[in-house]
JSON list of C-alpha atoms and ligand atoms in Angstrom, two decimals:
[
{"chain": "A", "resi": 27, "resn": "UNK", "atom": "CA", "xyz": [172.23, 15.70, -112.74]},
{"chain": "A", "resi": 28, "resn": "UNK", "atom": "CA", "xyz": [174.39, 13.16, -111.18]},
{"chain": "A", "resi": 29, "resn": "UNK", "atom": "CA", "xyz": [175.74, 10.55, -113.77]},
{"chain": "A", "resi": 30, "resn": "UNK", "atom": "CA", "xyz": [173.86, 7.89, -111.86]},
{"chain": "A", "resi": 31, "resn": "UNK", "atom": "CA", "xyz": [170.74, 9.14, -113.69]},
{"chain": "A", "resi": 32, "resn": "UNK", "atom": "CA", "xyz": [172.26, 9.04, -117.15]},
{"chain": "A", "resi": 33, "resn": "UNK", "atom": "CA", "xyz": [173.79, 5.51, -116.27]},
{"chain": "A", "resi": 34, "resn": "UNK", "atom": "CA", "xyz": [170.24, 4.38, -115.45]},
{"chain": "A", "resi": 35, "resn": "UNK", "atom": "CA", "xyz": [169.02, 5.66, -118.79]},
{"chain": "A", "resi": 36, "resn": "UNK", "atom": "CA", "xyz": [171.72, 3.51, -120.34]},
{"chain": "A", "resi": 37, "resn": "UNK", "atom": "CA", "xyz": [170.76, 0.59, -118.39]},
{"chain": "A", "resi": 38, "resn": "UNK", "atom": "CA", "xyz": [167.20, 0.96, -119.40]},
{"chain": "A", "resi": 39, "resn": "UNK", "atom": "CA", "xyz": [167.89, 1.21, -123.06]},
{"chain": "A", "resi": 40, "resn": "UNK", "atom": "CA", "xyz": [170.45, -1.75, -123.14]},
{"chain": "A", "resi": 41, "resn": "UNK", "atom": "CA", "xyz": [168.30, -4.06, -121.17]},
{"chain": "A", "resi": 42, "resn": "UNK", "atom": "CA", "xyz": [165.11, -3.32, -123.27]},
{"chain": "A", "resi": 43, "resn": "UNK", "atom": "CA", "xyz": [166.57, -2.50, -126.74]},
{"chain": "A", "resi": 44, "resn": "UNK", "atom": "CA", "xyz": [170.16, -3.65, -126.86]},
{"chain": "A", "resi": 45, "resn": "UNK", "atom": "CA", "xyz": [173.43, -2.17, -127.30]},
{"chain": "A", "resi": 46, "resn": "UNK", "atom": "CA", "xyz": [172.90, -1.07, -130.98]},
{"chain": "A", "resi": 47, "resn": "UNK", "atom": "CA", "xyz": [169.88, 1.12, -129.84]},
{"chain": "A", "resi": 48, "resn": "UNK", "atom": "CA", "xyz": [172.16, 2.62, -127.21]},
{"chain": "A", "resi": 49, "resn": "UNK", "atom": "CA", "xyz": [174.88, 3.46, -129.46]},
{"chain": "A", "resi": 50, "resn": "UNK", "atom": "CA", "xyz": [172.55, 5.12, -132.03]},
{"chain": "A", "resi": 51, "resn": "UNK", "atom": "CA", "xyz": [171.03, 7.21, -129.28]},
{"chain": "A", "resi": 52, "resn": "UNK", "atom": "CA", "xyz": [174.46, 8.42, -128.08]},
{"chain": "A", "resi": 53, "resn": "UNK", "atom": "CA", "xyz": [175.47, 9.18, -131.76]},
{"chain": "A", "resi": 54, "resn": "UNK", "atom": "CA", "xyz": [172.28, 11.16, -132.08]},
{"chain": "A", "resi": 55, "resn": "UNK", "atom": "CA", "xyz": [172.84, 12.83, -128.84]},
{"chain": "A", "resi": 56, "resn": "UNK", "atom": "CA", "xyz": [176.46, 13.59, -129.66]},
{"chain": "A", "resi": 57, "resn": "UNK", "atom": "CA", "xyz": [177.60, 11.74, -126.46]},
{"chain": "A", "resi": 58, "resn": "UNK", "atom": "CA", "xyz": [180.29, 9.14, -125.79]},
{"chain": "A", "resi": 59, "resn": "UNK", "atom": "CA", "xyz": [178.53, 5.55, -125.63]},
{"chain": "A", "resi": 60, "resn": "UNK", "atom": "CA", "xyz": [181.06, 4.49, -123.20]},
{"chain": "A", "resi": 61, "resn": "UNK", "atom": "CA", "xyz": [179.01, 5.84, -120.17]},
{"chain": "A", "resi": 62, "resn": "UNK", "atom": "CA", "xyz": [178.86, 8.16, -117.31]},
{"chain": "A", "resi": 63, "resn": "UNK", "atom": "CA", "xyz": [180.57, 8.46, -113.90]},
{"chain": "A", "resi": 64, "resn": "UNK", "atom": "CA", "xyz": [177.86, 7.91, -111.31]},
{"chain": "A", "resi": 65, "resn": "UNK", "atom": "CA", "xyz": [179.21, 10.46, -108.75]},
{"chain": "A", "resi": 66, "resn": "UNK", "atom": "CA", "xyz": [180.02, 13.08, -111.26]},
{"chain": "A", "resi": 67, "resn": "UNK", "atom": "CA", "xyz": [177.60, 15.99, -112.04]},
{"chain": "A", "resi": 68, "resn": "UNK", "atom": "CA", "xyz": [176.67, 16.38, -115.73]},
{"chain": "A", "resi": 69, "resn": "UNK", "atom": "CA", "xyz": [174.72, 19.29, -117.13]},
{"chain": "A", "resi": 70, "resn": "UNK", "atom": "CA", "xyz": [170.89, 18.59, -117.26]},
{"chain": "A", "resi": 71, "resn": "UNK", "atom": "CA", "xyz": [170.96, 19.10, -120.93]},
{"chain": "A", "resi": 72, "resn": "UNK", "atom": "CA", "xyz": [172.83, 15.81, -121.26]},
{"chain": "A", "resi": 73, "resn": "UNK", "atom": "CA", "xyz": [169.84, 13.96, -119.76]},
{"chain": "A", "resi": 74, "resn": "UNK", "atom": "CA", "xyz": [167.23, 15.87, -121.80]},
{"chain": "A", "resi": 75, "resn": "UNK", "atom": "CA", "xyz": [169.29, 15.15, -124.92]},
{"chain": "A", "resi": 76, "resn": "UNK", "atom": "CA", "xyz": [169.42, 11.38, -124.00]},
{"chain": "A", "resi": 77, "resn": "UNK", "atom": "CA", "xyz": [165.69, 11.35, -123.59]},
{"chain": "A", "resi": 78, "resn": "UNK", "atom": "CA", "xyz": [165.02, 13.29, -126.83]},
{"chain": "A", "resi": 79, "resn": "UNK", "atom": "CA", "xyz": [167.58, 10.98, -128.81]},
{"chain": "A", "resi": 80, "resn": "UNK", "atom": "CA", "xyz": [165.95, 7.86, -127.34]},
{"chain": "A", "resi": 81, "resn": "UNK", "atom": "CA", "xyz": [162.47, 9.11, -128.25]},
{"chain": "A", "resi": 82, "resn": "UNK", "atom": "CA", "xyz": [163.56, 9.70, -131.91]},
{"chain": "A", "resi": 83, "resn": "UNK", "atom": "CA", "xyz": [165.50, 6.30, -132.13]},
{"chain": "A", "resi": 84, "resn": "UNK", "atom": "CA", "xyz": [163.01, 4.17, -130.46]},
{"chain": "A", "resi": 85, "resn": "UNK", "atom": "CA", "xyz": [160.03, 5.96, -132.14]},
{"chain": "A", "resi": 86, "resn": "UNK", "atom": "CA", "xyz": [158.29, 6.43, -128.71]},
{"chain": "A", "resi": 87, "resn": "UNK", "atom": "CA", "xyz": [157.03, 9.67, -127.19]},
{"chain": "A", "resi": 88, "resn": "UNK", "atom": "CA", "xyz": [159.47, 11.27, -124.65]},
{"chain": "A", "resi": 89, "resn": "UNK", "atom": "CA", "xyz": [156.73, 10.97, -121.95]},
{"chain": "A", "resi": 90, "resn": "UNK", "atom": "CA", "xyz": [156.76, 7.13, -122.59]},
{"chain": "A", "resi": 91, "resn": "UNK", "atom": "CA", "xyz": [160.47, 6.99, -122.07]},
{"chain": "A", "resi": 92, "resn": "UNK", "atom": "CA", "xyz": [160.39, 9.09, -118.90]},
{"chain": "A", "resi": 93, "resn": "UNK", "atom": "CA", "xyz": [157.65, 7.00, -117.38]},
{"chain": "A", "resi": 94, "resn": "UNK", "atom": "CA", "xyz": [159.53, 3.72, -118.19]},
{"chain": "A", "resi": 95, "resn": "UNK", "atom": "CA", "xyz": [162.66, 5.40, -116.72]},
{"chain": "A", "resi": 96, "resn": "UNK", "atom": "CA", "xyz": [160.84, 6.36, -113.46]},
{"chain": "A", "resi": 97, "resn": "UNK", "atom": "CA", "xyz": [159.66, 2.79, -112.90]},
{"chain": "A", "resi": 98, "resn": "UNK", "atom": "CA", "xyz": [163.23, 1.41, -113.83]},
{"chain": "A", "resi": 99, "resn": "UNK", "atom": "CA", "xyz": [164.72, 3.81, -111.33]},
{"chain": "A", "resi": 100, "resn": "UNK", "atom": "CA", "xyz": [162.86, 2.26, -108.37]},
{"chain": "A", "resi": 101, "resn": "UNK", "atom": "CA", "xyz": [164.68, -1.08, -109.17]},
{"chain": "A", "resi": 102, "resn": "UNK", "atom": "CA", "xyz": [168.05, 0.28, -110.55]},
{"chain": "A", "resi": 103, "resn": "UNK", "atom": "CA", "xyz": [168.83, 2.47, -107.42]},
{"chain": "A", "resi": 104, "resn": "UNK", "atom": "CA", "xyz": [168.17, -0.58, -105.16]},
{"chain": "A", "resi": 105, "resn": "UNK", "atom": "CA", "xyz": [170.65, -2.70, -107.57]},
{"chain": "A", "resi": 106, "resn": "UNK", "atom": "CA", "xyz": [173.10, 0.23, -107.22]},
{"chain": "A", "resi": 107, "resn": "UNK", "atom": "CA", "xyz": [173.25, -0.04, -103.46]},
{"chain": "A", "resi": 108, "resn": "UNK", "atom": "CA", "xyz": [170.58, 2.28, -102.18]},
{"chain": "A", "resi": 109, "resn": "UNK", "atom": "CA", "xyz": [168.35, -0.64, -100.99]},
{"chain": "A", "resi": 110, "resn": "UNK", "atom": "CA", "xyz": [169.09, -0.15, -97.25]},
{"chain": "A", "resi": 111, "resn": "UNK", "atom": "CA", "xyz": [168.18, 3.58, -97.40]},
{"chain": "A", "resi": 112, "resn": "UNK", "atom": "CA", "xyz": [165.00, 2.81, -99.30]},
{"chain": "A", "resi": 113, "resn": "UNK", "atom": "CA", "xyz": [164.07, 0.08, -96.70]},
{"chain": "A", "resi": 114, "resn": "UNK", "atom": "CA", "xyz": [164.61, 2.67, -93.96]},
{"chain": "A", "resi": 115, "resn": "UNK", "atom": "CA", "xyz": [162.17, 5.22, -95.39]},
{"chain": "A", "resi": 116, "resn": "UNK", "atom": "CA", "xyz": [158.95, 3.30, -94.90]},
{"chain": "A", "resi": 117, "resn": "UNK", "atom": "CA", "xyz": [157.10, 0.22, -94.95]},
{"chain": "A", "resi": 118, "resn": "UNK", "atom": "CA", "xyz": [153.96, 1.49, -96.91]},
{"chain": "A", "resi": 119, "resn": "UNK", "atom": "CA", "xyz": [153.62, 3.44, -100.03]},
{"chain": "A", "resi": 120, "resn": "UNK", "atom": "CA", "xyz": [152.17, 6.46, -98.17]},
{"chain": "A", "resi": 121, "resn": "UNK", "atom": "CA", "xyz": [154.93, 6.41, -95.52]},
{"chain": "A", "resi": 122, "resn": "UNK", "atom": "CA", "xyz": [157.61, 6.34, -98.26]},
{"chain": "A", "resi": 123, "resn": "UNK", "atom": "CA", "xyz": [156.12, 9.11, -100.09]},
{"chain": "A", "resi": 124, "resn": "UNK", "atom": "CA", "xyz": [156.06, 11.05, -96.81]},
{"chain": "A", "resi": 125, "resn": "UNK", "atom": "CA", "xyz": [159.72, 10.40, -96.49]},
{"chain": "A", "resi": 126, "resn": "UNK", "atom": "CA", "xyz": [160.80, 11.34, -100.00]},
{"chain": "A", "resi": 127, "resn": "UNK", "atom": "CA", "xyz": [162.45, 14.67, -99.10]},
{"chain": "A", "resi": 128, "resn": "UNK", "atom": "CA", "xyz": [164.20, 13.16, -96.12]},
{"chain": "A", "resi": 129, "resn": "UNK", "atom": "CA", "xyz": [165.50, 10.44, -98.33]},
{"chain": "A", "resi": 130, "resn": "UNK", "atom": "CA", "xyz": [166.87, 12.88, -100.97]},
{"chain": "A", "resi": 131, "resn": "UNK", "atom": "CA", "xyz": [168.42, 14.96, -98.08]},
{"chain": "A", "resi": 132, "resn": "UNK", "atom": "CA", "xyz": [170.43, 11.77, -96.95]},
{"chain": "A", "resi": 133, "resn": "UNK", "atom": "CA", "xyz": [171.49, 11.12, -100.55]},
{"chain": "A", "resi": 134, "resn": "UNK", "atom": "CA", "xyz": [172.57, 14.80, -100.63]},
{"chain": "A", "resi": 135, "resn": "UNK", "atom": "CA", "xyz": [175.10, 13.92, -97.82]},
{"chain": "A", "resi": 136, "resn": "UNK", "atom": "CA", "xyz": [177.01, 11.85, -100.33]},
{"chain": "A", "resi": 137, "resn": "UNK", "atom": "CA", "xyz": [176.06, 13.97, -103.33]},
{"chain": "A", "resi": 138, "resn": "UNK", "atom": "CA", "xyz": [176.60, 17.53, -102.37]},
{"chain": "A", "resi": 139, "resn": "UNK", "atom": "CA", "xyz": [175.52, 19.13, -105.69]},
{"chain": "A", "resi": 140, "resn": "UNK", "atom": "CA", "xyz": [172.25, 17.38, -105.75]},
{"chain": "A", "resi": 141, "resn": "UNK", "atom": "CA", "xyz": [169.35, 19.33, -106.81]},
{"chain": "A", "resi": 142, "resn": "UNK", "atom": "CA", "xyz": [166.41, 17.20, -105.56]},
{"chain": "A", "resi": 143, "resn": "UNK", "atom": "CA", "xyz": [162.74, 17.51, -106.18]},
{"chain": "A", "resi": 144, "resn": "UNK", "atom": "CA", "xyz": [160.34, 17.96, -103.19]},
{"chain": "A", "resi": 145, "resn": "UNK", "atom": "CA", "xyz": [157.09, 16.29, -102.59]},
{"chain": "A", "resi": 146, "resn": "UNK", "atom": "CA", "xyz": [154.27, 16.88, -100.14]},
{"chain": "A", "resi": 147, "resn": "UNK", "atom": "CA", "xyz": [151.43, 14.41, -99.75]},
{"chain": "A", "resi": 148, "resn": "UNK", "atom": "CA", "xyz": [148.08, 15.63, -98.76]},
{"chain": "A", "resi": 149, "resn": "UNK", "atom": "CA", "xyz": [145.76, 12.98, -97.31]},
{"chain": "A", "resi": 150, "resn": "UNK", "atom": "CA", "xyz": [142.09, 13.53, -98.42]},
{"chain": "A", "resi": 151, "resn": "UNK", "atom": "CA", "xyz": [139.11, 12.32, -96.32]},
{"chain": "A", "resi": 152, "resn": "UNK", "atom": "CA", "xyz": [138.06, 9.77, -98.94]},
{"chain": "A", "resi": 153, "resn": "UNK", "atom": "CA", "xyz": [141.40, 7.89, -98.49]},
{"chain": "A", "resi": 154, "resn": "UNK", "atom": "CA", "xyz": [142.89, 9.26, -101.76]},
{"chain": "A", "resi": 155, "resn": "UNK", "atom": "CA", "xyz": [145.92, 11.77, -101.63]},
{"chain": "A", "resi": 156, "resn": "UNK", "atom": "CA", "xyz": [147.01, 14.86, -103.55]},
{"chain": "A", "resi": 157, "resn": "UNK", "atom": "CA", "xyz": [150.93, 14.63, -104.14]},
{"chain": "A", "resi": 158, "resn": "UNK", "atom": "CA", "xyz": [152.59, 17.97, -104.67]},
{"chain": "A", "resi": 159, "resn": "UNK", "atom": "CA", "xyz": [155.69, 17.69, -106.82]},
{"chain": "A", "resi": 160, "resn": "UNK", "atom": "CA", "xyz": [158.10, 20.62, -106.67]},
{"chain": "A", "resi": 161, "resn": "UNK", "atom": "CA", "xyz": [161.01, 20.80, -109.13]},
{"chain": "A", "resi": 162, "resn": "UNK", "atom": "CA", "xyz": [163.48, 23.21, -110.44]},
{"chain": "A", "resi": 163, "resn": "UNK", "atom": "CA", "xyz": [163.32, 21.16, -113.73]},
{"chain": "A", "resi": 164, "resn": "UNK", "atom": "CA", "xyz": [160.54, 21.07, -116.37]},
{"chain": "A", "resi": 165, "resn": "UNK", "atom": "CA", "xyz": [159.01, 18.23, -118.04]},
{"chain": "A", "resi": 166, "resn": "UNK", "atom": "CA", "xyz": [159.60, 15.47, -115.60]},
{"chain": "A", "resi": 167, "resn": "UNK", "atom": "CA", "xyz": [155.96, 14.81, -114.34]},
{"chain": "A", "resi": 168, "resn": "UNK", "atom": "CA", "xyz": [155.89, 11.54, -116.48]},
{"chain": "A", "resi": 169, "resn": "UNK", "atom": "CA", "xyz": [158.85, 10.30, -114.74]},
{"chain": "A", "resi": 170, "resn": "UNK", "atom": "CA", "xyz": [157.05, 10.91, -111.41]},
{"chain": "A", "resi": 171, "resn": "UNK", "atom": "CA", "xyz": [154.14, 8.86, -112.67]},
{"chain": "A", "resi": 172, "resn": "UNK", "atom": "CA", "xyz": [156.68, 5.93, -113.49]},
{"chain": "A", "resi": 173, "resn": "UNK", "atom": "CA", "xyz": [158.25, 6.14, -110.00]},
{"chain": "A", "resi": 174, "resn": "UNK", "atom": "CA", "xyz": [154.99, 6.09, -108.25]},
{"chain": "A", "resi": 175, "resn": "UNK", "atom": "CA", "xyz": [154.00, 3.03, -110.34]},
{"chain": "A", "resi": 176, "resn": "UNK", "atom": "CA", "xyz": [157.39, 1.44, -109.50]},
{"chain": "A", "resi": 177, "resn": "UNK", "atom": "CA", "xyz": [157.00, 2.17, -105.75]},
{"chain": "A", "resi": 178, "resn": "UNK", "atom": "CA", "xyz": [153.47, 0.65, -105.81]},
{"chain": "A", "resi": 179, "resn": "UNK", "atom": "CA", "xyz": [154.92, -2.60, -107.26]},
{"chain": "A", "resi": 180, "resn": "UNK", "atom": "CA", "xyz": [157.63, -2.52, -104.48]},
{"chain": "A", "resi": 181, "resn": "UNK", "atom": "CA", "xyz": [154.96, -2.17, -101.75]},
{"chain": "A", "resi": 182, "resn": "UNK", "atom": "CA", "xyz": [152.81, -4.70, -103.43]},
{"chain": "A", "resi": 183, "resn": "UNK", "atom": "CA", "xyz": [149.76, -2.43, -103.83]},
{"chain": "A", "resi": 184, "resn": "UNK", "atom": "CA", "xyz": [148.01, -1.04, -106.93]},
{"chain": "A", "resi": 185, "resn": "UNK", "atom": "CA", "xyz": [147.73, 2.81, -107.61]},
{"chain": "A", "resi": 186, "resn": "UNK", "atom": "CA", "xyz": [145.72, 5.05, -109.97]},
{"chain": "A", "resi": 187, "resn": "UNK", "atom": "CA", "xyz": [147.73, 8.12, -110.63]},
{"chain": "A", "resi": 188, "resn": "UNK", "atom": "CA", "xyz": [146.35, 11.21, -112.50]},
{"chain": "A", "resi": 189, "resn": "UNK", "atom": "CA", "xyz": [148.15, 14.46, -113.34]},
{"chain": "A", "resi": 190, "resn": "UNK", "atom": "CA", "xyz": [145.78, 17.26, -112.20]},
{"chain": "A", "resi": 191, "resn": "UNK", "atom": "CA", "xyz": [145.22, 20.46, -114.19]},
{"chain": "A", "resi": 192, "resn": "UNK", "atom": "CA", "xyz": [146.16, 23.66, -112.76]},
{"chain": "A", "resi": 193, "resn": "UNK", "atom": "CA", "xyz": [149.71, 22.95, -112.23]},
{"chain": "A", "resi": 194, "resn": "UNK", "atom": "CA", "xyz": [152.01, 25.92, -111.97]},
{"chain": "A", "resi": 195, "resn": "UNK", "atom": "CA", "xyz": [155.58, 25.94, -113.32]},
{"chain": "A", "resi": 196, "resn": "UNK", "atom": "CA", "xyz": [157.86, 24.16, -110.78]},
{"chain": "A", "resi": 197, "resn": "UNK", "atom": "CA", "xyz": [154.64, 22.71, -109.02]},
{"chain": "A", "resi": 198, "resn": "UNK", "atom": "CA", "xyz": [152.61, 19.82, -110.26]},
{"chain": "A", "resi": 199, "resn": "UNK", "atom": "CA", "xyz": [149.86, 17.89, -108.49]},
{"chain": "A", "resi": 200, "resn": "UNK", "atom": "CA", "xyz": [148.84, 14.32, -108.77]},
{"chain": "A", "resi": 201, "resn": "UNK", "atom": "CA", "xyz": [145.95, 12.48, -107.39]},
{"chain": "A", "resi": 202, "resn": "UNK", "atom": "CA", "xyz": [146.69, 9.09, -106.06]},
{"chain": "A", "resi": 203, "resn": "UNK", "atom": "CA", "xyz": [144.13, 6.44, -105.26]},
{"chain": "A", "resi": 204, "resn": "UNK", "atom": "CA", "xyz": [145.69, 3.25, -103.82]},
{"chain": "A", "resi": 205, "resn": "UNK", "atom": "CA", "xyz": [143.89, 0.06, -104.54]},
{"chain": "A", "resi": 206, "resn": "UNK", "atom": "CA", "xyz": [143.63, -3.37, -102.76]},
{"chain": "A", "resi": 207, "resn": "UNK", "atom": "CA", "xyz": [146.76, -5.35, -102.51]},
{"chain": "A", "resi": 208, "resn": "UNK", "atom": "CA", "xyz": [147.38, -7.50, -105.74]},
{"chain": "A", "resi": 209, "resn": "UNK", "atom": "CA", "xyz": [149.32, -10.33, -103.98]},
{"chain": "B", "resi": 17, "resn": "HEM", "atom": "C1", "xyz": [167.48, 5.52, -103.22]},
{"chain": "B", "resi": 17, "resn": "HEM", "atom": "C2", "xyz": [166.83, 5.85, -104.35]},
{"chain": "B", "resi": 17, "resn": "HEM", "atom": "C3", "xyz": [167.03, 7.14, -105.07]},
{"chain": "B", "resi": 17, "resn": "HEM", "atom": "C4", "xyz": [168.31, 7.85, -105.29]},
{"chain": "B", "resi": 17, "resn": "HEM", "atom": "C5", "xyz": [169.70, 7.44, -105.04]},
{"chain": "B", "resi": 17, "resn": "HEM", "atom": "C6", "xyz": [167.81, 9.11, -105.92]},
{"chain": "B", "resi": 17, "resn": "HEM", "atom": "C7", "xyz": [168.77, 10.10, -106.39]},
{"chain": "B", "resi": 17, "resn": "HEM", "atom": "C8", "xyz": [168.40, 11.04, -107.24]},
{"chain": "B", "resi": 17, "resn": "HEM", "atom": "C9", "xyz": [169.31, 11.91, -107.99]},
{"chain": "B", "resi": 17, "resn": "HEM", "atom": "C10", "xyz": [170.90, 11.50, -108.16]},
{"chain": "B", "resi": 17, "resn": "HEM", "atom": "C11", "xyz": [168.62, 12.72, -108.77]},
{"chain": "B", "resi": 17, "resn": "HEM", "atom": "C12", "xyz": [169.13, 13.54, -109.88]},
{"chain": "B", "resi": 17, "resn": "HEM", "atom": "C13", "xyz": [169.23, 15.08, -109.20]},
{"chain": "B", "resi": 17, "resn": "HEM", "atom": "C14", "xyz": [170.53, 15.73, -109.27]},
{"chain": "B", "resi": 17, "resn": "HEM", "atom": "O1", "xyz": [171.61, 15.03, -109.72]},
{"chain": "B", "resi": 17, "resn": "HEM", "atom": "O2", "xyz": [170.69, 16.96, -109.10]},
{"chain": "B", "resi": 17, "resn": "HEM", "atom": "C15", "xyz": [167.20, 12.46, -108.42]},
{"chain": "B", "resi": 17, "resn": "HEM", "atom": "C16", "xyz": [166.26, 13.19, -109.05]},
{"chain": "B", "resi": 17, "resn": "HEM", "atom": "C17", "xyz": [165.00, 12.83, -108.93]},
{"chain": "B", "resi": 17, "resn": "HEM", "atom": "N1", "xyz": [164.37, 11.98, -107.97]},
{"chain": "B", "resi": 17, "resn": "HEM", "atom": "FE1", "xyz": [165.49, 10.88, -106.75]},
{"chain": "B", "resi": 17, "resn": "HEM", "atom": "N2", "xyz": [166.32, 9.16, -105.92]},
{"chain": "B", "resi": 17, "resn": "HEM", "atom": "C18", "xyz": [165.94, 8.06, -105.38]},
{"chain": "B", "resi": 17, "resn": "HEM", "atom": "C19", "xyz": [164.72, 7.72, -105.35]},
{"chain": "B", "resi": 17, "resn": "HEM", "atom": "C20", "xyz": [163.47, 8.64, -105.68]},
{"chain": "B", "resi": 17, "resn": "HEM", "atom": "C21", "xyz": [162.09, 8.08, -105.76]},
{"chain": "B", "resi": 17, "resn": "HEM", "atom": "C22", "xyz": [161.68, 6.91, -105.04]},
{"chain": "B", "resi": 17, "resn": "HEM", "atom": "C23", "xyz": [161.53, 9.11, -106.21]},
{"chain": "B", "resi": 17, "resn": "HEM", "atom": "C24", "xyz": [159.91, 9.19, -106.23]},
{"chain": "B", "resi": 17, "resn": "HEM", "atom": "C25", "xyz": [159.18, 10.05, -106.43]},
{"chain": "B", "resi": 17, "resn": "HEM", "atom": "C26", "xyz": [162.40, 10.18, -106.63]},
{"chain": "B", "resi": 17, "resn": "HEM", "atom": "C27", "xyz": [162.01, 11.29, -107.36]},
{"chain": "B", "resi": 17, "resn": "HEM", "atom": "C28", "xyz": [162.90, 12.05, -108.03]},
{"chain": "B", "resi": 17, "resn": "HEM", "atom": "C29", "xyz": [162.70, 13.00, -109.17]},
{"chain": "B", "resi": 17, "resn": "HEM", "atom": "C30", "xyz": [161.29, 13.26, -109.63]},
{"chain": "B", "resi": 17, "resn": "HEM", "atom": "C31", "xyz": [163.69, 13.49, -109.71]},
{"chain": "B", "resi": 17, "resn": "HEM", "atom": "C32", "xyz": [164.07, 14.42, -110.95]},
{"chain": "B", "resi": 17, "resn": "HEM", "atom": "C33", "xyz": [164.64, 15.67, -110.56]},
{"chain": "B", "resi": 17, "resn": "HEM", "atom": "C34", "xyz": [163.60, 16.90, -110.32]},
{"chain": "B", "resi": 17, "resn": "HEM", "atom": "O3", "xyz": [162.36, 16.61, -110.50]},
{"chain": "B", "resi": 17, "resn": "HEM", "atom": "O4", "xyz": [164.10, 17.94, -110.31]},
{"chain": "B", "resi": 17, "resn": "HEM", "atom": "N3", "xyz": [163.75, 9.84, -106.42]},
{"chain": "B", "resi": 17, "resn": "HEM", "atom": "N4", "xyz": [167.15, 11.42, -107.50]}
]
């Protein structure tokens, strides 16, 4: 994955747990604590090693770290200069979710080696949705949960999100129920 992702993991760890925790995690993962170049591609194994080492060091399940990371990503990417793109992609949560593939496609213009996920939202009659998540990578469903929670905050709404059974490798499904605005 692009270094932007690993940099965000660093930002999350340093802001919540401090520099010492980050240094320990890098030592455990056998990585240079100096950091990553945002626009350089790193092996996915680097990202998985970071998450595993963070899980061991912070004594938190990897799923908890991935979920926190997903939520952090929705703020981090805006700070890193992607705010205009995010604003263009929708003014409601559902509109934004419907545009996720278009957004990653635009990001791919600047990051030609991007291997993005793909999403497809199915609107149900009761007002809830099934969000289909397609990925070439394993184990990132908790990150999607965090991403959706972060997006709900951004659009000032509340959301219930549930990973559904029966997911096939590379294709997972979530049920989303959007609630009343919290503001
Ligand atoms: C402007 C904001 C965003 C940027 C710049 C961005 C960029 C990226 C990048 C660089 C990767 C790593 C893939 C690679 O390097 O090959 C990635 C992966 C991913 N992105 Fe985005 N993204 C953004 C917003 C979002 C949002 C809002 C979602 C919400 C669902 C999302 C879902 C994902 C997921 C789940 C992955 C993991 C890869 C996988 O499942 O295979 N991204 N994105």
